[in-house]
Amino acid sequence: MKTHIPVRPGFQTVLFTVLFFVTSCHTTSYQVASVKGECITIDSTWDQKDQSAATQLLAPYKQRVHEEMYSELGHAAISMDRARPESPLSNLVAEVLRRSAKAYIGKEADMGLINVGGIRNSLSEGVITRANLFELLPFENSLCILKLDGQTLTRLCGEICRRGGEGISGIRIKSTREGRLISAELNGRPIEPDKTYHIATVDYLAEGNDGLRACRDAQERICPDGITLRELFIQYVKDEAAAGRAISAETDGRFEIK
């Protein structure tokens, strides 16, 4: 019995022919009898083959995808990038998360939180398309609202300090250069240990990833099905455009290193 196993190291395909033989007529036990392989170079010669049938088949789908991905959703007033300890783009994404909680808990969250590593591109001044936002937020990260007591939130702030900052909204954090928490304030008030707070973040961080382990100790979590951060951001851009506004953000010292 023969089978072909194609694998692709680099720009070549190695085609292995593996010969099996049956050890017993009454069992399904197999052993490898021999292995032969050859390299098939994958280069421009393959482009010479007639692909017109496939091109014609895909044409209407390609057109629909192009219309969906490159239609204008809104505008950016300025170019924005992501960075630690604070940046316009990470601030904005965290704010979109914070506001989005209102649809699920009846109010905006006390704090929005996004990891800088989850934002994978910058946003240029001018027209914004869906393709831009797929490049910006390529992961299927979804909204997750956590209820934390003050002690756990303080611990979370300490973890953010050790990370050198993340995208935050609704809170102001001061850190030492060594990554130790100095202070954290919500609405100008220190975090109260026995009070509960709502944190709007993504499921990836809610699971305690990127060193933000305090998120695992949430008293309660609301993670609506299918509500991705990308779609929340797309809707935000559309809403701002409908109101005649271009999106913008700035740094304001919400994460300060002393």
Short mmCIF file of C-alpha atoms in Angstrom, two decimals:
data_model
loop_
_atom_site.label_atom_id
_atom_site.label_comp_id
_atom_site.label_asym_id
_atom_site.label_seq_id
_atom_site.Cartn_x
_atom_site.Cartn_y
_atom_site.Cartn_z
CA MET A 1 0.00 0.00 0.00
CA LYS A 2 1.41 3.43 -0.99
CA THR A 3 0.63 6.93 0.20
CA HIS A 4 2.06 10.33 -0.80
CA ILE A 5 2.95 12.82 1.93
CA PRO A 6 3.76 16.36 0.70
CA VAL A 7 5.65 18.73 2.99
CA ARG A 8 7.01 22.19 2.23
CA PRO A 9 10.37 23.28 3.63
CA GLY A 10 11.04 26.81 2.36
CA PHE A 11 10.27 27.21 -1.33
CA GLN A 12 10.46 23.53 -2.21
CA THR A 13 7.98 20.75 -1.84
CA VAL A 14 9.37 17.38 -0.83
CA LEU A 15 7.16 14.55 -2.00
CA PHE A 16 7.65 11.39 0.01
CA THR A 17 6.36 8.04 -1.18
CA VAL A 18 5.89 5.79 1.81
CA LEU A 19 5.34 2.10 1.27
CA PHE A 20 3.44 0.25 3.97
CA PHE A 21 2.88 -3.46 4.24
CA VAL A 22 0.30 -5.35 6.26
CA THR A 23 1.83 -7.55 8.93
CA SER A 24 -1.21 -9.74 9.19
CA CYS A 25 -4.24 -10.40 7.04
CA HIS A 26 -6.42 -10.25 10.13
CA THR A 27 -5.16 -6.99 11.69
CA THR A 28 -4.81 -3.33 10.76
CA SER A 29 -1.26 -3.06 12.04
CA TYR A 30 1.17 -1.43 9.58
CA GLN A 31 4.92 -0.95 9.40
CA VAL A 32 6.97 1.34 7.18
CA ALA A 33 8.77 -0.75 4.57
CA SER A 34 10.55 2.05 2.71
CA VAL A 35 10.63 5.80 2.20
CA LYS A 36 11.57 7.62 -1.01
CA GLY A 37 11.58 11.37 -1.55
CA GLU A 38 12.22 13.98 -4.19
CA CYS A 39 12.34 17.80 -4.21
CA ILE A 40 10.01 19.77 -6.43
CA THR A 41 11.08 23.40 -6.83
CA ILE A 42 8.27 25.90 -6.40
CA ASP A 43 9.16 28.94 -8.52
CA SER A 44 7.79 31.20 -11.27
CA THR A 45 7.44 28.32 -13.74
CA TRP A 46 4.22 27.41 -11.95
CA ASP A 47 2.85 30.86 -12.83
CA GLN A 48 2.87 29.91 -16.51
CA LYS A 49 0.07 27.41 -16.02
CA ASP A 50 -3.37 28.48 -17.17
CA GLN A 51 -5.32 29.73 -14.14
CA SER A 52 -8.12 31.42 -16.06
CA ALA A 53 -10.81 29.01 -14.87
CA ALA A 54 -9.91 29.55 -11.22
CA THR A 55 -9.61 33.31 -11.73
CA GLN A 56 -13.05 33.44 -13.33
CA LEU A 57 -14.55 31.36 -10.53
CA LEU A 58 -13.11 33.61 -7.80
CA ALA A 59 -13.76 36.96 -9.52
CA PRO A 60 -17.22 37.72 -8.05
CA TYR A 61 -16.10 36.76 -4.55
CA LYS A 62 -12.93 38.84 -4.88
CA GLN A 63 -15.00 41.85 -5.90
CA ARG A 64 -17.33 41.49 -2.90
CA VAL A 65 -14.40 41.11 -0.50
CA HIS A 66 -12.71 44.16 -2.00
CA GLU A 67 -15.86 46.26 -1.61
CA GLU A 68 -16.27 45.14 2.00
CA MET A 69 -12.66 45.56 3.05
CA TYR A 70 -11.79 48.81 1.28
CA SER A 71 -14.94 50.87 1.61
CA GLU A 72 -14.63 54.01 3.72
CA LEU A 73 -15.72 53.67 7.36
CA GLY A 74 -14.51 56.99 8.74
CA HIS A 75 -11.47 59.22 9.13
CA ALA A 76 -8.53 59.61 11.50
CA ALA A 77 -7.73 63.24 12.35
CA ILE A 78 -4.10 62.36 13.06
CA SER A 79 -1.75 59.42 12.67
CA MET A 80 -1.63 57.27 15.81
CA ASP A 81 0.71 54.53 16.95
CA ARG A 82 0.98 52.16 19.91
CA ALA A 83 3.82 52.14 22.44
CA ARG A 84 4.68 51.81 26.11
CA PRO A 85 4.30 53.31 28.63
CA GLU A 86 1.47 55.25 26.98
CA SER A 87 0.42 56.14 23.43
CA PRO A 88 -2.54 57.74 21.64
CA LEU A 89 -3.61 54.50 19.95
CA SER A 90 -3.43 52.25 23.02
CA ASN A 91 -5.29 54.91 25.02
CA LEU A 92 -8.02 55.02 22.38
CA VAL A 93 -8.48 51.25 22.12
CA ALA A 94 -8.72 51.01 25.92
CA GLU A 95 -11.33 53.78 25.92
CA VAL A 96 -13.41 51.99 23.29
CA LEU A 97 -13.40 48.91 25.52
CA ARG A 98 -14.34 50.95 28.60
CA ARG A 99 -17.32 52.57 26.85
CA SER A 100 -18.47 49.28 25.30
CA ALA A 101 -19.23 47.82 28.74
CA LYS A 102 -22.29 50.06 29.03
CA ALA A 103 -24.36 47.81 26.77
CA TYR A 104 -23.82 44.89 29.16
CA ILE A 105 -23.63 46.33 32.70
CA GLY A 106 -25.68 49.51 32.24
CA LYS A 107 -22.72 51.84 32.70
CA GLU A 108 -19.25 52.42 31.36
CA ALA A 109 -16.57 50.33 33.04
CA ASP A 110 -14.39 51.96 35.65
CA MET A 111 -11.31 51.01 33.66
CA GLY A 112 -10.46 49.89 30.13
CA LEU A 113 -7.42 47.67 29.57
CA ILE A 114 -5.71 46.38 26.43
CA ASN A 115 -2.24 44.89 26.02
CA VAL A 116 -0.03 46.92 23.68
CA GLY A 117 1.01 43.67 21.99
CA GLY A 118 -2.59 43.08 20.90
CA ILE A 119 -2.45 46.21 18.71
CA ARG A 120 -0.47 45.14 15.67
CA ASN A 121 -0.28 48.22 13.47
CA SER A 122 -0.48 51.99 13.50
CA LEU A 123 -3.39 54.04 12.15
CA SER A 124 -2.59 56.68 9.56
CA GLU A 125 -4.24 60.06 9.21
CA GLY A 126 -7.04 60.05 6.64
CA VAL A 127 -9.55 57.49 5.42
CA ILE A 128 -10.09 54.40 7.58
CA THR A 129 -11.18 51.15 5.93
CA ARG A 130 -12.12 47.77 7.36
CA ALA A 131 -8.83 46.45 6.00
CA ASN A 132 -6.96 49.03 8.11
CA LEU A 133 -8.72 47.79 11.23
CA PHE A 134 -8.08 44.13 10.42
CA GLU A 135 -4.38 45.04 10.27
CA LEU A 136 -4.69 47.03 13.49
CA LEU A 137 -6.60 44.36 15.46
CA PRO A 138 -6.06 41.03 13.65
CA PHE A 139 -6.91 38.73 16.55
CA GLU A 140 -10.37 37.44 17.43
CA ASN A 141 -10.07 38.87 20.93
CA SER A 142 -13.49 39.51 22.42
CA LEU A 143 -14.88 41.80 25.10
CA CYS A 144 -14.73 40.56 28.68
CA ILE A 145 -15.91 42.64 31.66
CA LEU A 146 -14.35 41.71 34.99
CA LYS A 147 -15.55 42.61 38.47
CA LEU A 148 -12.57 43.01 40.79
CA ASP A 149 -12.29 44.08 44.39
CA GLY A 150 -9.95 46.96 45.17
CA GLN A 151 -7.14 44.76 46.45
CA THR A 152 -7.12 42.70 43.27
CA LEU A 153 -7.29 45.82 41.11
CA THR A 154 -4.29 47.26 42.95
CA ARG A 155 -2.42 44.03 42.28
CA LEU A 156 -3.38 44.30 38.60
CA CYS A 157 -2.01 47.85 38.50
CA GLY A 158 1.26 46.54 39.95
CA GLU A 159 1.44 43.94 37.18
CA ILE A 160 0.84 46.64 34.57
CA CYS A 161 3.75 48.58 36.09
CA ARG A 162 6.02 45.56 35.81
CA ARG A 163 5.05 45.36 32.13
CA GLY A 164 6.21 48.96 31.64
CA GLY A 165 2.65 50.08 30.89
CA GLU A 166 -0.31 48.87 28.83
CA GLY A 167 -3.25 50.58 27.17
CA ILE A 168 -5.46 51.94 29.96
CA SER A 169 -8.46 54.22 30.28
CA GLY A 170 -10.34 55.67 33.27
CA ILE A 171 -7.38 55.25 35.60
CA ARG A 172 -4.11 57.04 36.31
CA ILE A 173 -1.10 55.00 37.39
CA LYS A 174 2.29 56.10 38.69
CA SER A 175 5.21 53.69 38.54
CA THR A 176 8.87 53.70 39.48
CA ARG A 177 11.43 53.16 36.74
CA GLU A 178 11.96 49.69 38.22
CA GLY A 179 8.31 48.82 37.58
CA ARG A 180 6.93 49.17 41.11
CA LEU A 181 3.49 50.69 41.65
CA ILE A 182 3.52 54.09 43.40
CA SER A 183 -0.18 54.96 43.16
CA ALA A 184 -3.35 54.35 41.17
CA GLU A 185 -6.43 56.56 41.04
CA LEU A 186 -9.87 56.22 39.51
CA ASN A 187 -11.73 59.49 38.96
CA GLY A 188 -9.13 61.26 41.09
CA ARG A 189 -9.65 58.94 44.06
CA PRO A 190 -7.36 56.17 45.35
CA ILE A 191 -8.54 52.61 44.87
CA GLU A 192 -10.55 51.45 47.90
CA PRO A 193 -9.57 47.89 48.96
CA ASP A 194 -13.13 46.75 49.79
CA LYS A 195 -14.90 48.43 46.88
CA THR A 196 -15.67 46.57 43.63
CA TYR A 197 -14.72 47.86 40.18
CA HIS A 198 -15.55 46.86 36.61
CA ILE A 199 -12.66 46.39 34.17
CA ALA A 200 -13.39 46.13 30.44
CA THR A 201 -10.72 44.11 28.68
CA VAL A 202 -10.39 41.21 26.23
CA ASP A 203 -10.69 37.50 26.90
CA TYR A 204 -6.97 36.95 26.32
CA LEU A 205 -6.11 39.17 29.30
CA ALA A 206 -9.09 37.98 31.34
CA GLU A 207 -7.43 34.56 31.31
CA GLY A 208 -4.35 36.04 32.98
CA ASN A 209 -2.06 36.19 29.96
CA ASP A 210 0.79 38.67 29.39
CA GLY A 211 1.63 38.58 33.08
CA LEU A 212 -1.69 40.11 34.17
CA ARG A 213 -2.54 37.23 36.49
CA ALA A 214 -4.77 39.28 38.79
CA CYS A 215 -7.48 39.12 36.11
CA ARG A 216 -7.94 35.44 36.96
CA ASP A 217 -9.22 36.41 40.41
CA ALA A 218 -12.25 38.33 39.18
CA GLN A 219 -15.33 37.95 41.36
CA GLU A 220 -17.48 37.91 38.24
CA ARG A 221 -16.95 38.04 34.50
CA ILE A 222 -19.25 38.91 31.62
CA CYS A 223 -17.92 37.79 28.24
CA PRO A 224 -20.64 38.19 25.57
CA ASP A 225 -20.40 35.71 22.69
CA GLY A 226 -18.98 37.03 19.45
CA ILE A 227 -18.33 40.62 20.57
CA THR A 228 -14.82 41.08 19.23
CA LEU A 229 -12.67 44.10 19.97
CA ARG A 230 -12.21 44.64 16.25
CA GLU A 231 -15.96 44.90 15.61
CA LEU A 232 -16.35 47.22 18.61
CA PHE A 233 -13.67 49.47 17.16
CA ILE A 234 -15.23 49.34 13.70
CA GLN A 235 -18.58 50.40 15.18
CA TYR A 236 -16.86 53.22 17.09
CA VAL A 237 -15.32 54.56 13.87
CA LYS A 238 -18.70 54.35 12.11
CA ASP A 239 -20.49 56.13 14.97
CA GLU A 240 -17.94 58.94 14.99
CA ALA A 241 -18.25 59.31 11.22
CA ALA A 242 -22.06 59.45 11.48
CA ALA A 243 -21.65 62.27 14.02
CA GLY A 244 -19.36 64.12 11.62
CA ARG A 245 -16.21 63.50 13.66
CA ALA A 246 -12.82 62.09 12.76
CA ILE A 247 -11.30 59.88 15.45
CA SER A 248 -8.36 61.14 17.47
CA ALA A 249 -6.54 60.54 20.74
CA GLU A 250 -3.62 61.88 22.74
CA THR A 251 -1.33 61.07 25.62
CA ASP A 252 -2.23 62.77 28.88
CA GLY A 253 0.06 61.27 31.51
CA ARG A 254 -2.34 58.54 32.62
CA PHE A 255 0.65 56.22 32.99
CA GLU A 256 3.53 58.11 34.58
CA ILE A 257 6.98 56.80 35.35
CA LYS A 258 8.64 58.69 38.20
#
